[in-house]
PDB file of C-alpha atoms in Angstrom:
ATOM      1  CA  UNK A 119      53.177   4.667 -54.740  1.00  0.00           C
ATOM      2  CA  UNK A 120      52.453   3.229 -51.115  1.00  0.00           C
ATOM      3  CA  UNK A 121      50.041   0.571 -50.194  1.00  0.00           C
ATOM      4  CA  UNK A 122      48.712   3.123 -48.266  1.00  0.00           C
ATOM      5  CA  UNK A 123      48.085   5.986 -50.706  1.00  0.00           C
ATOM      6  CA  UNK A 124      46.979   3.148 -53.613  1.00  0.00           C
ATOM      7  CA  UNK A 125      43.724   1.932 -51.089  1.00  0.00           C
ATOM      8  CA  UNK A 126      42.972   5.121 -50.171  1.00  0.00           C
ATOM      9  CA  UNK A 127      42.473   5.678 -53.938  1.00  0.00           C
ATOM     10  CA  UNK A 128      40.643   2.591 -54.401  1.00  0.00           C
ATOM     11  CA  UNK A 129      38.280   3.463 -51.308  1.00  0.00           C
ATOM     12  CA  UNK A 130      37.254   7.111 -53.635  1.00  0.00           C
ATOM     13  CA  UNK A 131      37.241   5.453 -56.636  1.00  0.00           C
ATOM     14  CA  UNK A 132      34.947   2.724 -54.380  1.00  0.00           C
ATOM     15  CA  UNK A 133      32.947   5.684 -53.098  1.00  0.00           C
ATOM     16  CA  UNK A 134      32.120   7.521 -56.617  1.00  0.00           C
ATOM     17  CA  UNK A 135      30.960   3.986 -58.330  1.00  0.00           C
ATOM     18  CA  UNK A 136      28.654   3.746 -55.707  1.00  0.00           C
ATOM     19  CA  UNK A 137      26.757   7.136 -57.109  1.00  0.00           C
ATOM     20  CA  UNK A 138      25.900   5.987 -60.565  1.00  0.00           C
ATOM     21  CA  UNK A 139      22.640   3.606 -61.064  1.00  0.00           C
ATOM     22  CA  UNK A 140      22.855   0.570 -63.048  1.00  0.00           C
ATOM     23  CA  UNK A 141      21.190   0.568 -66.138  1.00  0.00           C
ATOM     24  CA  UNK A 142      21.855  -1.086 -69.609  1.00  0.00           C
ATOM     25  CA  UNK A 143      21.723   2.113 -71.382  1.00  0.00           C
ATOM     26  CA  UNK A 144      24.015   3.310 -69.448  1.00  0.00           C
ATOM     27  CA  UNK A 145      26.590   0.924 -67.771  1.00  0.00           C
ATOM     28  CA  UNK A 146      29.234   0.838 -70.566  1.00  0.00           C
ATOM     29  CA  UNK A 147      29.250   4.875 -71.301  1.00  0.00           C
ATOM     30  CA  UNK A 148      29.317   4.915 -66.957  1.00  0.00           C
ATOM     31  CA  UNK A 149      32.017   1.947 -67.831  1.00  0.00           C
ATOM     32  CA  UNK A 150      34.296   3.797 -70.794  1.00  0.00           C
ATOM     33  CA  UNK A 151      34.611   7.155 -68.604  1.00  0.00           C
ATOM     34  CA  UNK A 152      36.029   4.981 -66.002  1.00  0.00           C
ATOM     35  CA  UNK A 153      38.394   2.914 -67.396  1.00  0.00           C
ATOM     36  CA  UNK A 154      39.616   6.291 -69.664  1.00  0.00           C
ATOM     37  CA  UNK A 155      39.624   8.324 -66.280  1.00  0.00           C
ATOM     38  CA  UNK A 156      41.475   6.224 -64.040  1.00  0.00           C
ATOM     39  CA  UNK A 157      43.406   3.934 -66.581  1.00  0.00           C
ATOM     40  CA  UNK A 158      46.653   5.207 -63.749  1.00  0.00           C
ATOM     41  CA  UNK A 159      44.831   3.790 -60.509  1.00  0.00           C
ATOM     42  CA  UNK A 160      44.387   0.415 -62.622  1.00  0.00           C
ATOM     43  CA  UNK A 161      47.761   0.707 -63.438  1.00  0.00           C
ATOM     44  CA  UNK A 162      49.417   1.327 -60.914  1.00  0.00           C
ATOM     45  CA  UNK A 163      47.319  -1.105 -58.882  1.00  0.00           C
ATOM     46  CA  UNK A 164      48.090  -3.669 -61.462  1.00  0.00           C
ATOM     47  CA  UNK A 165      51.708  -3.480 -61.023  1.00  0.00           C
ATOM     48  CA  UNK A 166      51.484  -3.400 -57.123  1.00  0.00           C
ATOM     49  CA  UNK A 167      49.714  -6.657 -56.937  1.00  0.00           C
ATOM     50  CA  UNK A 168      51.745  -8.212 -59.293  1.00  0.00           C
ATOM     51  CA  UNK A 169      54.692  -8.073 -56.134  1.00  0.00           C
ATOM     52  CA  UNK A 170      53.296 -10.323 -54.607  1.00  0.00           C
ATOM     53  CA  UNK A 171      51.119 -13.116 -53.471  1.00  0.00           C
ATOM     54  CA  UNK A 172      51.146 -11.156 -50.075  1.00  0.00           C
ATOM     55  CA  UNK A 173      50.221  -7.508 -51.654  1.00  0.00           C
ATOM     56  CA  UNK A 174      47.627  -8.869 -53.772  1.00  0.00           C
ATOM     57  CA  UNK A 175      45.521 -10.075 -50.964  1.00  0.00           C
ATOM     58  CA  UNK A 176      46.514  -7.195 -48.797  1.00  0.00           C
ATOM     59  CA  UNK A 177      45.542  -5.216 -52.401  1.00  0.00           C
ATOM     60  CA  UNK A 178      42.150  -7.183 -52.690  1.00  0.00           C
ATOM     61  CA  UNK A 179      41.171  -6.715 -49.696  1.00  0.00           C
ATOM     62  CA  UNK A 180      40.846  -3.076 -48.860  1.00  0.00           C
ATOM     63  CA  UNK A 181      37.533  -2.461 -49.991  1.00  0.00           C
ATOM     64  CA  UNK A 182      35.024  -5.680 -48.588  1.00  0.00           C
ATOM     65  CA  UNK A 183      36.848  -4.422 -45.498  1.00  0.00           C
ATOM     66  CA  UNK A 184      36.725  -0.723 -45.725  1.00  0.00           C
ATOM     67  CA  UNK A 185      32.452  -2.196 -46.087  1.00  0.00           C
ATOM     68  CA  UNK A 186      32.345  -4.233 -43.772  1.00  0.00           C
ATOM     69  CA  UNK A 187      33.105  -1.478 -41.209  1.00  0.00           C
ATOM     70  CA  UNK A 188      30.757   1.229 -43.446  1.00  0.00           C
ATOM     71  CA  UNK A 189      28.099  -1.464 -42.345  1.00  0.00           C
ATOM     72  CA  UNK A 190      29.614  -2.286 -38.810  1.00  0.00           C
ATOM     73  CA  UNK A 191      28.206   1.374 -38.106  1.00  0.00           C
ATOM     74  CA  UNK A 192      24.842   0.775 -39.030  1.00  0.00           C
ATOM     75  CA  UNK A 193      22.744  -0.183 -35.759  1.00  0.00           C
ATOM     76  CA  UNK A 194      19.627  -1.081 -37.540  1.00  0.00           C
ATOM     77  CA  UNK A 195      19.050  -4.439 -39.679  1.00  0.00           C
ATOM     78  CA  UNK A 196      16.510  -3.472 -41.874  1.00  0.00           C
ATOM     79  CA  UNK A 197      18.844  -0.372 -42.374  1.00  0.00           C
ATOM     80  CA  UNK A 198      22.267  -2.727 -42.813  1.00  0.00           C
ATOM     81  CA  UNK A 199      20.815  -5.084 -44.826  1.00  0.00           C
ATOM     82  CA  UNK A 200      19.174  -2.420 -47.166  1.00  0.00           C
ATOM     83  CA  UNK A 201      22.468  -0.906 -48.112  1.00  0.00           C
ATOM     84  CA  UNK A 202      23.872  -3.749 -47.793  1.00  0.00           C
ATOM     85  CA  UNK A 203      21.921  -4.234 -51.229  1.00  0.00           C
ATOM     86  CA  UNK A 204      23.780  -1.348 -52.685  1.00  0.00           C
ATOM     87  CA  UNK A 205      27.016  -2.400 -51.908  1.00  0.00           C
ATOM     88  CA  UNK A 206      26.544  -6.133 -52.989  1.00  0.00           C
ATOM     89  CA  UNK A 207      24.971  -4.250 -56.701  1.00  0.00           C
ATOM     90  CA  UNK A 208      27.762  -1.974 -56.954  1.00  0.00           C
ATOM     91  CA  UNK A 209      29.841  -4.434 -56.355  1.00  0.00           C
ATOM     92  CA  UNK A 210      29.416  -6.841 -58.603  1.00  0.00           C
ATOM     93  CA  UNK A 211      27.876  -4.139 -61.578  1.00  0.00           C
ATOM     94  CA  UNK A 212      31.098  -1.526 -61.174  1.00  0.00           C
ATOM     95  CA  UNK A 213      33.939  -1.629 -59.433  1.00  0.00           C
ATOM     96  CA  UNK A 214      34.479  -5.521 -59.409  1.00  0.00           C
ATOM     97  CA  UNK A 215      34.472  -5.516 -63.941  1.00  0.00           C
ATOM     98  CA  UNK A 216      36.347  -2.181 -63.299  1.00  0.00           C
ATOM     99  CA  UNK A 217      38.895  -3.690 -61.594  1.00  0.00           C
ATOM    100  CA  UNK A 218      38.861  -6.950 -63.722  1.00  0.00           C
ATOM    101  CA  UNK A 219      40.116  -4.256 -66.538  1.00  0.00           C
ATOM    102  CA  UNK A 220      43.326  -3.613 -65.224  1.00  0.00           C
ATOM    103  CA  UNK A 221      46.362  -4.199 -67.364  1.00  0.00           C
ATOM    104  CA  UNK A 222      47.431  -7.703 -65.471  1.00  0.00           C
ATOM    105  CA  UNK A 223      47.054 -11.318 -66.465  1.00  0.00           C
ATOM    106  CA  UNK A 224      46.731 -11.380 -62.689  1.00  0.00           C
ATOM    107  CA  UNK A 225      43.523  -9.160 -62.922  1.00  0.00           C
ATOM    108  CA  UNK A 226      41.369 -11.853 -62.621  1.00  0.00           C
ATOM    109  CA  UNK A 227      42.917 -13.975 -59.828  1.00  0.00           C
ATOM    110  CA  UNK A 228      43.092  -9.734 -58.203  1.00  0.00           C
ATOM    111  CA  UNK A 229      39.045  -9.607 -58.321  1.00  0.00           C
ATOM    112  CA  UNK A 230      38.360 -13.406 -57.231  1.00  0.00           C
ATOM    113  CA  UNK A 231      40.853 -12.828 -54.294  1.00  0.00           C
ATOM    114  CA  UNK A 232      38.481  -9.644 -53.885  1.00  0.00           C
ATOM    115  CA  UNK A 233      34.680 -11.681 -53.975  1.00  0.00           C
ATOM    116  CA  UNK A 234      36.755 -14.799 -51.787  1.00  0.00           C
ATOM    117  CA  UNK A 235      37.610 -12.011 -49.333  1.00  0.00           C
ATOM    118  CA  UNK A 236      33.913  -9.824 -49.187  1.00  0.00           C
ATOM    119  CA  UNK A 237      32.271 -12.924 -48.772  1.00  0.00           C
ATOM    120  CA  UNK A 238      34.658 -14.729 -45.732  1.00  0.00           C
ATOM    121  CA  UNK A 239      33.872 -11.210 -43.778  1.00  0.00           C
ATOM    122  CA  UNK A 240      30.342 -11.045 -44.779  1.00  0.00           C
ATOM    123  CA  UNK A 241      29.173 -14.392 -45.573  1.00  0.00           C
ATOM    124  CA  UNK A 242      25.493 -13.249 -45.335  1.00  0.00           C
ATOM    125  CA  UNK A 243      26.129 -10.492 -47.911  1.00  0.00           C
ATOM    126  CA  UNK A 244      27.954 -12.698 -50.387  1.00  0.00           C
ATOM    127  CA  UNK A 245      28.096 -12.149 -53.680  1.00  0.00           C
ATOM    128  CA  UNK A 246      29.701 -13.590 -57.588  1.00  0.00           C
ATOM    129  CA  UNK A 247      32.263 -13.092 -59.681  1.00  0.00           C
ATOM    130  CA  UNK A 248      31.688 -10.599 -62.131  1.00  0.00           C
ATOM    131  CA  UNK A 249      32.910  -9.180 -65.311  1.00  0.00           C
ATOM    132  CA  UNK A 250      32.808  -6.285 -67.865  1.00  0.00           C
ATOM    133  CA  UNK A 251      32.142  -8.047 -70.860  1.00  0.00           C
ATOM    134  CA  UNK A 252      29.996 -10.880 -69.353  1.00  0.00           C
ATOM    135  CA  UNK A 253      27.313  -7.679 -68.278  1.00  0.00           C
ATOM    136  CA  UNK A 254      28.422  -5.233 -71.533  1.00  0.00           C
ATOM    137  CA  UNK A 255      27.174  -8.645 -73.892  1.00  0.00           C
ATOM    138  CA  UNK A 256      23.707  -9.533 -72.235  1.00  0.00           C
ATOM    139  CA  UNK A 257      22.107  -9.971 -68.729  1.00  0.00           C
ATOM    140  CA  UNK A 258      22.894 -13.267 -68.130  1.00  0.00           C
ATOM    141  CA  UNK A 259      20.400 -15.080 -66.919  1.00  0.00           C
ATOM    142  CA  UNK A 260      20.079 -15.482 -63.005  1.00  0.00           C
ATOM    143  CA  UNK A 261      22.740 -12.825 -62.321  1.00  0.00           C
ATOM    144  CA  UNK A 262      20.345 -10.235 -61.177  1.00  0.00           C
ATOM    145  CA  UNK A 263      17.054 -11.205 -59.092  1.00  0.00           C
ATOM    146  CA  UNK A 264      17.220  -7.504 -57.445  1.00  0.00           C
ATOM    147  CA  UNK A 265      13.507  -6.975 -56.458  1.00  0.00           C
ATOM    148  CA  UNK A 266      12.706 -10.455 -55.357  1.00  0.00           C
ATOM    149  CA  UNK A 267      16.360 -11.211 -53.619  1.00  0.00           C
ATOM    150  CA  UNK A 268      15.508  -7.793 -52.002  1.00  0.00           C
ATOM    151  CA  UNK A 269      12.678  -8.127 -50.563  1.00  0.00           C
ATOM    152  CA  UNK A 270      13.047 -11.568 -49.000  1.00  0.00           C
ATOM    153  CA  UNK A 271      16.380 -10.116 -47.313  1.00  0.00           C
ATOM    154  CA  UNK A 272      13.715  -7.679 -45.676  1.00  0.00           C
ATOM    155  CA  UNK A 273      11.768 -10.434 -44.512  1.00  0.00           C
ATOM    156  CA  UNK A 274      14.947 -12.471 -42.917  1.00  0.00           C
ATOM    157  CA  UNK A 275      14.670 -15.133 -46.331  1.00  0.00           C
ATOM    158  CA  UNK A 276      18.044 -17.138 -47.416  1.00  0.00           C
ATOM    159  CA  UNK A 277      19.120 -16.520 -50.460  1.00  0.00           C
ATOM    160  CA  UNK A 278      18.605 -20.542 -50.921  1.00  0.00           C
ATOM    161  CA  UNK A 279      15.179 -20.272 -49.499  1.00  0.00           C
ATOM    162  CA  UNK A 280      11.483 -21.832 -51.409  1.00  0.00           C
ATOM    163  CA  UNK A 281      10.742 -18.913 -52.739  1.00  0.00           C
ATOM    164  CA  UNK A 282      13.658 -16.866 -54.216  1.00  0.00           C
ATOM    165  CA  UNK A 283      14.701 -20.985 -55.831  1.00  0.00           C
ATOM    166  CA  UNK A 284      10.793 -20.917 -56.442  1.00  0.00           C
ATOM    167  CA  UNK A 285      11.476 -18.103 -58.484  1.00  0.00           C
ATOM    168  CA  UNK A 286      14.325 -17.974 -60.294  1.00  0.00           C
ATOM    169  CA  UNK A 287      13.278 -21.908 -61.402  1.00  0.00           C
ATOM    170  CA  UNK A 288      10.382 -19.959 -62.726  1.00  0.00           C
ATOM    171  CA  UNK A 289      12.329 -17.727 -64.385  1.00  0.00           C
ATOM    172  CA  UNK A 290      14.883 -19.891 -66.314  1.00  0.00           C
ATOM    173  CA  UNK A 291      12.435 -22.400 -67.735  1.00  0.00           C
ATOM    174  CA  UNK A 292       9.652 -20.471 -68.300  1.00  0.00           C
ATOM    175  CA  UNK A 293      10.019 -16.904 -68.736  1.00  0.00           C
ATOM    176  CA  UNK A 294      13.236 -17.748 -70.480  1.00  0.00           C
ATOM    177  CA  UNK A 295      11.927 -20.020 -73.141  1.00  0.00           C
ATOM    178  CA  UNK A 296      10.142 -17.281 -74.748  1.00  0.00           C
ATOM    179  CA  UNK A 297      10.709 -14.037 -76.627  1.00  0.00           C
ATOM    180  CA  UNK A 298       7.418 -11.954 -74.771  1.00  0.00           C
ATOM    181  CA  UNK A 299       9.093 -13.890 -71.297  1.00  0.00           C
ATOM    182  CA  UNK A 300      12.399 -12.511 -72.486  1.00  0.00           C
ATOM    183  CA  UNK A 301      11.396  -9.177 -72.702  1.00  0.00           C
ATOM    184  CA  UNK A 302      10.002  -9.164 -69.402  1.00  0.00           C
ATOM    185  CA  UNK A 303      13.148  -9.973 -67.930  1.00  0.00           C
ATOM    186  CA  UNK A 304      14.912  -8.063 -70.334  1.00  0.00           C
ATOM    187  CA  UNK A 305      12.597  -5.015 -69.377  1.00  0.00           C
ATOM    188  CA  UNK A 306      13.076  -5.992 -65.694  1.00  0.00           C
ATOM    189  CA  UNK A 307      16.935  -6.388 -65.546  1.00  0.00           C
ATOM    190  CA  UNK A 308      16.819  -2.689 -66.525  1.00  0.00           C
ATOM    191  CA  UNK A 309      14.418  -0.346 -64.010  1.00  0.00           C
ATOM    192  CA  UNK A 310      15.046  -3.546 -61.460  1.00  0.00           C
ATOM    193  CA  UNK A 311      18.513  -1.534 -59.398  1.00  0.00           C
ATOM    194  CA  UNK A 312      17.552   1.404 -59.665  1.00  0.00           C
ATOM    195  CA  UNK A 313      14.487   1.007 -58.364  1.00  0.00           C
ATOM    196  CA  UNK A 314      15.708  -1.130 -55.132  1.00  0.00           C
ATOM    197  CA  UNK A 315      18.029   1.348 -54.500  1.00  0.00           C
ATOM    198  CA  UNK A 316      15.133   3.916 -54.491  1.00  0.00           C
ATOM    199  CA  UNK A 317      13.158   1.767 -52.251  1.00  0.00           C
ATOM    200  CA  UNK A 318      16.034   1.261 -49.743  1.00  0.00           C
ATOM    201  CA  UNK A 319      16.107   5.185 -49.639  1.00  0.00           C
ATOM    202  CA  UNK A 320      12.808   5.123 -47.458  1.00  0.00           C
ATOM    203  CA  UNK A 321      12.173   5.134 -44.185  1.00  0.00           C
ATOM    204  CA  UNK A 322       9.167   2.329 -44.626  1.00  0.00           C
ATOM    205  CA  UNK A 323      11.204   0.571 -47.344  1.00  0.00           C
ATOM    206  CA  UNK A 324      10.641  -2.947 -44.803  1.00  0.00           C
ATOM    207  CA  UNK A 325       7.030  -1.958 -45.957  1.00  0.00           C
ATOM    208  CA  UNK A 326       7.594  -1.713 -48.912  1.00  0.00           C
ATOM    209  CA  UNK A 327       9.431  -4.481 -49.413  1.00  0.00           C
ATOM    210  CA  UNK A 328       6.598  -6.291 -47.794  1.00  0.00           C
ATOM    211  CA  UNK A 329       3.824  -5.235 -49.386  1.00  0.00           C
ATOM    212  CA  UNK A 330       5.229  -6.243 -52.814  1.00  0.00           C
ATOM    213  CA  UNK A 331       5.477  -9.766 -51.251  1.00  0.00           C
ATOM    214  CA  UNK A 332       2.017  -9.878 -50.234  1.00  0.00           C
ATOM    215  CA  UNK A 333       0.479  -8.189 -52.977  1.00  0.00           C
ATOM    216  CA  UNK A 334       2.700 -10.045 -56.410  1.00  0.00           C
ATOM    217  CA  UNK A 335       5.805 -12.212 -54.856  1.00  0.00           C
ATOM    218  CA  UNK A 336       3.890 -14.665 -52.551  1.00  0.00           C
ATOM    219  CA  UNK A 337       0.557 -14.917 -55.044  1.00  0.00           C
ATOM    220  CA  UNK A 338       3.201 -14.981 -58.059  1.00  0.00           C
ATOM    221  CA  UNK A 339       4.603 -18.221 -56.142  1.00  0.00           C
ATOM    222  CA  UNK A 340       1.263 -19.765 -55.811  1.00  0.00           C
ATOM    223  CA  UNK A 341       0.423 -19.586 -58.851  1.00  0.00           C
ATOM    224  CA  UNK A 342       4.075 -21.513 -59.970  1.00  0.00           C
ATOM    225  CA  UNK A 343       2.775 -24.356 -57.659  1.00  0.00           C
ATOM    226  CA  UNK A 344      -0.390 -25.027 -59.144  1.00  0.00           C
ATOM    227  CA  UNK A 345       0.529 -24.707 -62.438  1.00  0.00           C
ATOM    228  CA  UNK A 346      -0.309 -21.583 -64.043  1.00  0.00           C
ATOM    229  CA  UNK A 347       2.483 -19.582 -65.132  1.00  0.00           C
ATOM    230  CA  UNK A 348       1.019 -17.348 -67.325  1.00  0.00           C
ATOM    231  CA  UNK A 349      -1.064 -15.791 -64.869  1.00  0.00           C
ATOM    232  CA  UNK A 350       2.054 -15.669 -62.837  1.00  0.00           C
ATOM    233  CA  UNK A 351       3.362 -13.777 -65.713  1.00  0.00           C
ATOM    234  CA  UNK A 352       0.507 -11.834 -65.616  1.00  0.00           C
ATOM    235  CA  UNK A 353       1.118 -10.940 -62.009  1.00  0.00           C
ATOM    236  CA  UNK A 354       5.032 -10.309 -62.851  1.00  0.00           C
ATOM    237  CA  UNK A 355       3.926  -7.896 -65.093  1.00  0.00           C
ATOM    238  CA  UNK A 356       1.809  -5.348 -63.669  1.00  0.00           C
ATOM    239  CA  UNK A 357       4.479  -5.523 -60.258  1.00  0.00           C
ATOM    240  CA  UNK A 358       7.158  -4.504 -62.516  1.00  0.00           C
ATOM    241  CA  UNK A 359       4.578  -2.048 -64.540  1.00  0.00           C
ATOM    242  CA  UNK A 360       3.437  -0.125 -61.029  1.00  0.00           C
ATOM    243  CA  UNK A 361       6.944   0.376 -59.375  1.00  0.00           C
ATOM    244  CA  UNK A 362       8.248   1.469 -62.514  1.00  0.00           C
ATOM    245  CA  UNK A 363       5.637   4.481 -61.908  1.00  0.00           C
ATOM    246  CA  UNK A 364       6.401   4.706 -58.780  1.00  0.00           C
ATOM    247  CA  UNK A 365       9.538   4.336 -58.311  1.00  0.00           C
ATOM    248  CA  UNK A 366      11.265   5.676 -61.730  1.00  0.00           C
ATOM    249  CA  UNK A 367       8.558   8.321 -62.828  1.00  0.00           C
ATOM    250  CA  UNK A 368       6.146   9.032 -60.006  1.00  0.00           C
TER     251      UNK A 368
END
């Protein structure tokens, strides 16, 4: 298969995975279906990438290049940031893990190169490496923080800003230390990707995120700073319930 034809088919596959909503109860079903349906494409991609380092780089860089051009077409910064979040979510939850299932010893090298090229081309929208087994076997702490990240991005706050760092530390050191806290985090990771995707489709997404910040996240940070961690948990749970009601079941 010619490189251009292969790149075109990978692009088509990428657009397909963008349609899927990431949820724990359906994730494995979606991935197994993709692996079976696109087994031939995965095998051909592996064969081509195994030919040389240069060819591997060309193939690995195609989807990052495609996404970069898609984002550049969006003139609104807010809309571009929201689209970027959808693409980042798709890359780490579906496309990179799927490419990692190629029948080749170099599969991890290919996906690692893909992530590296992505982060070089779009440093403001960096992603981390992910794999199917890691996601399937349970949400690893720190893998996703969708809503808080989406809110902070809408407010032009960097990924390592004080607010995100504080909330992640609270999640890792406090919530994940108790059974009830772990249940909240797991439920949150089940629904947050879908919520973010649906908010991103709203014309007033920026106002929605500002409201989440003012009503929930900013107060949570103040509670953490004052050592009132259990109250923060209650506020966080309230946020999850409200967003679940408005964007999943309304």
